[in-house]
């Protein structure tokens, strides 16, 4: 069954169709990175502004020099440490990489995703896959095949079902400038883990005017339902006791919550488990016709920092 779908996926991609693929972070909307028709379809389906570049997915670090050049030694060190995995590197692009993938920039974003189906697929293709997250621009990222189906069922010919994404948050995006290592997007690898290799990172994750990465736009990853964040869930919930609310709690509540829809991210308060469940919880609550979603802020370290970043962007008006 899996094999049949993989063969179909390869055929469709070779015909410059766009399909959804599973990764360990979120599902991607993938097409041949070298083909203008395929890449334009991605932008159209996603309703993404054309200046916002896509991540190019490759099968292994050995193929890195087919898409990028002047690669700093520290980039190789990070790649060797974290690939396959949720790390995206911004590097000087090879001229072979078309400008419609990079939004006209001379840099390219590249990563090796860590999902068995997608790695198998990439290994059989003779081109890399350009793939943004498989959701309309600005909405909640998909971590299950049915999330993608809800967004794009009739718009794409195949959703390669690889189960629930293991990490559940997008890749961490890192770039390099003048011997400095720069964080462009918090992601599924904590900054602590990156800094253990690179030393202190320079953070450039908040730019609204001309964002380098759309994930940097202050409103992004947002539910349709009105959403707020709090560090004191019990108090905040008490303000809305007669309203139809939904709650995203980090761990099991130590008080009784009546008549409201509670999503517990991790019963015992484990950050990795919370990360894996975060977007799915928002997808479920967003379907409940609630007046308000209240999200509890997480401890501000490791993956808690990434989830807090997504919470801030989800609540922006
Ligand atoms: O985990 C992920 O990264 C997922 C899976 C599918 O791989 N992909 C993903 O793609 O999150 P997307 O398009 O939703 O976010 C990619 C981010 C965007 O914020 C984009 O602007 C940034 O990468 N990006 C791409 N190329 C860039 C470049 N040359 N310079 C700076 N940022 C870049
Ligand atoms: Mg995205």
Coordinates of C-alpha atoms and ligand atoms in Angstrom, one line a residue:
X1 CA 0.0 0.0 0.0
X2 CA 2.7 2.4 1.0
X3 CA 4.8 1.4 -2.0
X4 CA 1.9 2.0 -4.3
X5 CA 1.4 5.5 -3.0
X6 CA 5.1 6.2 -3.2
X7 CA 5.1 5.2 -6.8
X8 CA 2.1 7.4 -7.5
X9 CA 3.8 10.2 -5.6
X10 CA 6.9 10.0 -7.7
X11 CA 4.8 9.9 -10.9
X12 CA 2.8 12.9 -10.0
X13 CA 5.9 14.9 -8.9
X14 CA 7.6 14.0 -12.2
X15 CA 4.6 15.4 -14.0
X16 CA 5.0 18.7 -12.1
X17 CA 2.0 18.1 -9.9
X18 CA 1.9 19.2 -6.3
X19 CA 1.2 16.7 -3.5
X20 CA 1.2 16.7 0.3
X21 CA 4.1 14.9 2.0
X22 CA 4.6 13.9 5.6
X23 CA 7.7 15.2 7.5
X24 CA 8.6 14.9 11.2
X25 CA 7.7 18.6 11.7
X26 CA 4.5 19.3 9.8
X27 CA 3.1 18.2 6.4
X28 CA 4.5 19.9 3.3
X29 CA 3.0 20.9 0.0
X30 CA 5.6 19.6 -2.3
X31 CA 6.7 20.1 -5.9
X32 CA 9.8 19.8 -8.2
X33 CA 12.0 22.7 -7.0
X34 CA 13.5 23.0 -10.5
X35 CA 10.2 23.3 -12.3
X36 CA 8.5 26.7 -12.6
X37 CA 5.0 25.3 -13.2
X38 CA 5.2 23.1 -10.1
X39 CA 6.5 25.8 -7.8
X40 CA 3.9 28.3 -9.1
X41 CA 1.2 25.8 -8.3
X42 CA 2.4 25.6 -4.7
X43 CA 2.2 29.4 -4.3
X44 CA -1.3 29.4 -5.8
X45 CA -2.7 26.6 -3.8
X46 CA -1.3 28.0 -0.6
X47 CA -2.2 31.6 -1.5
X48 CA 1.2 32.6 -0.4
X49 CA 2.8 35.9 -1.6
X50 CA 5.4 35.2 -4.3
X51 CA 8.2 37.0 -2.5
X52 CA 8.1 34.5 0.4
X53 CA 10.7 31.8 -0.4
X54 CA 10.2 28.0 0.0
X55 CA 12.4 25.4 1.8
X56 CA 14.1 23.0 -0.5
X57 CA 14.1 19.4 0.8
X58 CA 17.0 17.1 -0.2
X59 CA 17.7 13.4 0.5
X60 CA 20.9 13.7 2.3
X61 CA 23.8 16.0 3.3
X62 CA 25.8 14.6 0.4
X63 CA 23.4 16.5 -1.9
X64 CA 23.8 19.8 -0.2
X65 CA 26.4 21.1 -2.6
X66 CA 24.0 20.6 -5.5
X67 CA 21.8 23.4 -4.2
X68 CA 24.1 25.6 -2.2
X69 CA 27.7 27.0 -2.4
X70 CA 30.2 28.7 -0.2
X71 CA 28.9 26.6 2.7
X72 CA 30.5 27.5 6.0
X73 CA 32.2 24.7 8.1
X74 CA 29.8 25.4 10.9
X75 CA 26.8 24.7 8.6
X76 CA 28.2 21.3 7.8
X77 CA 28.7 20.7 11.5
X78 CA 25.1 21.5 12.2
X79 CA 23.9 19.4 9.3
X80 CA 25.9 16.4 10.4
X81 CA 24.5 16.8 13.9
X82 CA 20.8 17.4 13.1
X83 CA 20.1 15.9 9.6
X84 CA 17.9 14.2 8.8
X85 CA 15.9 16.4 11.1
X86 CA 14.0 19.7 11.8
X87 CA 16.9 22.1 11.0
X88 CA 16.7 24.5 8.0
X89 CA 19.9 26.2 6.8
X90 CA 19.9 29.4 4.9
X91 CA 22.9 29.3 2.5
X92 CA 24.1 31.0 -0.7
X93 CA 22.2 29.4 -3.5
X94 CA 23.6 27.6 -6.5
X95 CA 22.6 29.3 -9.8
X96 CA 20.7 26.1 -10.6
X97 CA 18.1 26.9 -7.9
X98 CA 15.5 29.1 -9.7
X99 CA 14.7 32.5 -8.3
X100 CA 10.9 31.7 -8.1
X101 CA 11.8 29.2 -5.3
X102 CA 13.9 31.7 -3.3
X103 CA 11.6 34.7 -3.8
X104 CA 14.3 36.4 -5.8
X105 CA 16.9 36.1 -3.0
X106 CA 20.4 34.7 -3.7
X107 CA 20.1 32.5 -0.6
X108 CA 18.3 29.1 -0.4
X109 CA 16.6 27.4 2.6
X110 CA 17.5 23.7 2.7
X111 CA 16.8 20.7 4.9
X112 CA 16.8 16.9 5.0
X113 CA 13.4 15.9 6.5
X114 CA 13.3 13.0 8.9
X115 CA 10.4 10.9 7.8
X116 CA 10.9 7.4 6.3
X117 CA 8.3 7.8 3.5
X118 CA 9.5 11.2 2.4
X119 CA 13.2 10.2 2.6
X120 CA 12.4 7.2 0.4
X121 CA 10.6 9.4 -2.0
X122 CA 13.5 12.0 -2.1
X123 CA 15.9 9.2 -2.8
X124 CA 14.1 8.0 -5.9
X125 CA 13.7 11.5 -7.4
X126 CA 16.4 13.3 -9.4
X127 CA 15.3 16.7 -8.2
X128 CA 14.8 18.3 -4.7
X129 CA 11.3 19.1 -3.4
X130 CA 10.3 22.7 -2.7
X131 CA 7.7 22.5 0.1
X132 CA 6.1 25.0 2.5
X133 CA 3.8 23.8 5.2
X134 CA 0.6 22.3 3.7
X135 CA -1.8 25.0 5.0
X136 CA -3.2 28.2 3.5
X137 CA -0.9 31.2 4.2
X138 CA -1.3 32.3 7.8
X139 CA -3.3 29.4 9.2
X140 CA -2.6 26.6 11.6
X141 CA 0.0 24.1 10.3
X142 CA -1.0 20.5 9.6
X143 CA 0.4 17.7 11.7
X144 CA -1.9 15.0 10.4
X145 CA -3.1 13.9 6.9
X146 CA -6.7 14.9 7.7
X147 CA -5.7 18.4 8.6
X148 CA -4.3 18.7 5.0
X149 CA -7.5 17.1 3.6
X150 CA -9.6 19.7 5.4
X151 CA -7.6 22.5 3.7
X152 CA -6.9 21.1 0.3
X153 CA -8.9 17.9 -0.4
X154 CA -10.0 18.9 -3.9
X155 CA -7.0 20.9 -4.8
X156 CA -4.3 18.3 -4.8
X157 CA -4.2 14.8 -6.3
X158 CA -2.5 13.0 -3.4
X159 CA -1.9 13.3 0.3
X160 CA 0.9 10.9 1.2
X161 CA -0.3 9.7 4.7
X162 CA 2.7 9.3 7.0
X163 CA 0.7 9.4 10.3
X164 CA 1.0 12.1 12.9
X165 CA 4.1 14.3 12.7
X166 CA 6.6 13.3 15.5
X167 CA 7.9 16.8 16.3
X168 CA 4.7 18.8 15.5
X169 CA 6.5 22.1 15.2
X170 CA 8.2 23.6 12.1
X171 CA 12.0 23.3 11.6
X172 CA 14.3 25.7 13.3
X173 CA 15.8 28.1 10.7
X174 CA 19.4 29.2 11.0
X175 CA 21.5 31.4 8.8
X176 CA 25.1 32.6 8.7
X177 CA 26.5 36.1 8.2
X178 CA 30.0 37.4 8.8
X179 CA 31.0 34.4 11.0
X180 CA 27.8 34.9 13.0
X181 CA 25.1 32.3 13.4
X182 CA 21.6 33.7 13.2
X183 CA 18.3 32.3 14.4
X184 CA 15.5 33.2 11.9
X185 CA 12.7 31.0 13.3
X186 CA 12.3 29.1 16.6
X187 CA 11.5 25.5 15.8
X188 CA 11.5 21.9 16.7
X189 CA 15.2 22.0 17.7
X190 CA 15.7 24.1 20.7
X191 CA 18.1 27.1 20.6
X192 CA 19.9 25.5 23.6
X193 CA 20.6 22.4 21.4
X194 CA 21.9 24.6 18.5
X195 CA 23.9 26.8 20.9
X196 CA 25.7 23.8 22.3
X197 CA 27.3 23.5 18.9
X198 CA 27.5 27.1 17.7
X199 CA 27.8 29.2 20.9
X200 CA 25.5 32.1 21.4
X201 CA 23.0 32.7 18.5
X202 CA 22.0 36.1 17.3
X203 CA 18.2 36.3 17.1
X204 CA 16.4 37.8 14.1
X205 CA 13.0 36.4 14.5
X206 CA 10.9 39.5 14.6
X207 CA 10.6 41.7 11.5
X208 CA 7.3 42.9 10.3
X209 CA 8.2 45.3 7.5
X210 CA 10.1 43.1 5.1
X211 CA 10.2 39.7 6.8
X212 CA 13.0 37.4 5.7
X213 CA 10.7 34.5 6.6
X214 CA 6.8 34.6 6.7
X215 CA 7.1 32.6 9.9
X216 CA 8.5 36.0 11.2
X217 CA 5.2 37.9 10.5
X218 CA 3.7 38.7 13.8
X219 CA 0.4 37.2 12.8
X220 CA 0.7 33.7 11.5
X221 CA -0.2 30.1 12.6
X222 CA -3.6 31.5 13.6
X223 CA -6.9 29.9 14.4
X224 CA -10.1 31.5 13.0
X225 CA -11.6 31.7 16.5
X226 CA -10.7 34.7 18.7
X227 CA -7.7 33.5 20.7
X228 CA -5.8 34.9 23.8
X229 CA -2.9 33.7 25.9
X230 CA -2.4 33.7 29.6
X231 CA 0.1 32.7 32.3
X232 CA -2.7 32.3 34.8
X233 CA -5.2 29.9 33.3
X234 CA -7.5 29.6 36.3
X235 CA -7.9 33.3 36.7
X236 CA -8.4 33.9 33.0
X237 CA -11.0 31.1 32.7
X238 CA -12.9 32.6 35.6
X239 CA -13.5 35.8 33.6
X240 CA -15.4 33.8 30.9
X241 CA -17.4 31.4 33.1
X242 CA -20.6 31.9 31.2
X243 CA -19.1 31.8 27.7
X244 CA -18.4 29.1 25.3
X245 CA -14.7 28.8 25.6
X246 CA -11.9 26.3 24.7
X247 CA -8.7 26.0 26.6
X248 CA -5.3 24.7 25.7
X249 CA -3.5 23.7 28.9
X250 CA 0.1 22.8 29.1
X251 CA -0.5 20.0 31.7
X252 CA -3.3 18.4 33.6
X253 CA -5.4 21.0 35.4
X254 CA -5.2 21.1 39.2
X255 CA -8.7 22.6 39.4
X256 CA -12.1 21.8 38.1
X257 CA -13.1 23.2 34.7
X258 CA -16.8 23.0 34.1
X259 CA -18.6 23.4 30.7
X260 CA -15.5 24.0 28.7
X261 CA -13.5 22.2 26.2
X262 CA -10.1 21.6 27.6
X263 CA -7.1 20.3 25.5
X264 CA -4.2 19.1 27.7
X265 CA -1.0 19.2 25.7
X266 CA 1.0 16.9 28.1
X267 CA -0.6 15.3 31.2
X268 CA 2.8 15.4 33.0
X269 CA 4.1 18.7 31.5
X270 CA 6.6 17.3 29.0
X271 CA 7.7 19.8 26.4
X272 CA 8.2 17.4 23.5
X273 CA 4.8 15.8 24.0
X274 CA 3.2 19.3 24.2
X275 CA 5.0 20.3 21.0
X276 CA 3.7 17.2 19.2
X277 CA 0.1 17.9 20.3
X278 CA -0.1 21.7 20.0
X279 CA -1.3 22.3 16.4
X280 CA -3.8 19.3 16.6
X281 CA -5.3 20.8 19.7
X282 CA -5.8 24.1 17.9
X283 CA -7.3 22.4 14.9
X284 CA -9.8 20.6 17.1
X285 CA -10.8 23.6 19.1
X286 CA -11.1 25.8 16.0
X287 CA -13.8 23.5 14.7
X288 CA -16.0 23.8 17.8
X289 CA -17.6 27.2 17.1
X290 CA -16.2 28.7 20.3
X291 CA -16.4 32.3 21.4
X292 CA -12.8 32.2 22.6
X293 CA -9.8 30.0 22.8
X294 CA -7.5 30.6 25.9
X295 CA -4.0 29.2 25.5
X296 CA -1.7 28.7 28.5
X297 CA 1.8 30.0 28.0
X298 CA 4.6 27.5 28.5
X299 CA 7.8 27.7 30.5
X300 CA 10.0 29.9 28.4
X301 CA 12.9 27.6 27.6
X302 CA 13.7 24.8 25.1
X303 CA 10.6 23.9 23.0
X304 CA 8.5 26.0 25.4
X305 CA 10.1 29.0 23.7
X306 CA 9.1 27.8 20.3
X307 CA 5.5 27.1 21.4
X308 CA 5.3 30.5 23.1
X309 CA 6.5 32.1 19.8
X310 CA 3.7 30.3 17.9
X311 CA 1.2 31.3 20.6
X312 CA 2.2 35.0 20.3
X313 CA 1.6 34.9 16.5
X314 CA -1.7 33.0 16.9
X315 CA -3.2 35.7 19.1
X316 CA -2.1 38.7 17.1
X317 CA -5.1 40.7 15.7
Ligands
LIG1 O1 9.4 22.2 9.2 C1 9.3 22.9 8.2 O2 10.2 23.7 7.9 C2 8.2 22.7 7.2 C3 8.3 21.3 6.5 C4 7.3 21.1 5.4 O3 9.6 21.2 6.0 N1 8.2 23.7 6.2 C5 7.8 25.0 6.5 O4 7.8 25.8 5.4 O5 7.6 25.4 7.6 P1 7.2 27.2 5.4 O6 7.2 27.7 3.9 O7 5.9 27.2 6.0 O8 8.2 28.1 6.2 C6 9.5 28.2 5.6 C7 10.2 29.4 6.1 C8 9.5 30.6 5.7 O9 9.3 31.4 6.8 C9 10.4 31.2 4.6 O10 10.3 32.6 4.5 C10 11.7 30.8 5.1 O11 11.5 29.5 5.5 N2 12.7 30.9 4.1 C11 12.8 30.2 2.9 N3 13.8 30.5 2.2 C12 14.4 31.5 2.8 C13 15.6 32.3 2.5 N4 16.3 32.2 1.4 N5 15.9 33.2 3.5 C14 15.2 33.4 4.6 N6 14.1 32.6 4.9 C15 13.7 31.7 4.0
LIG2 MG1 4.2 27.6 7.2

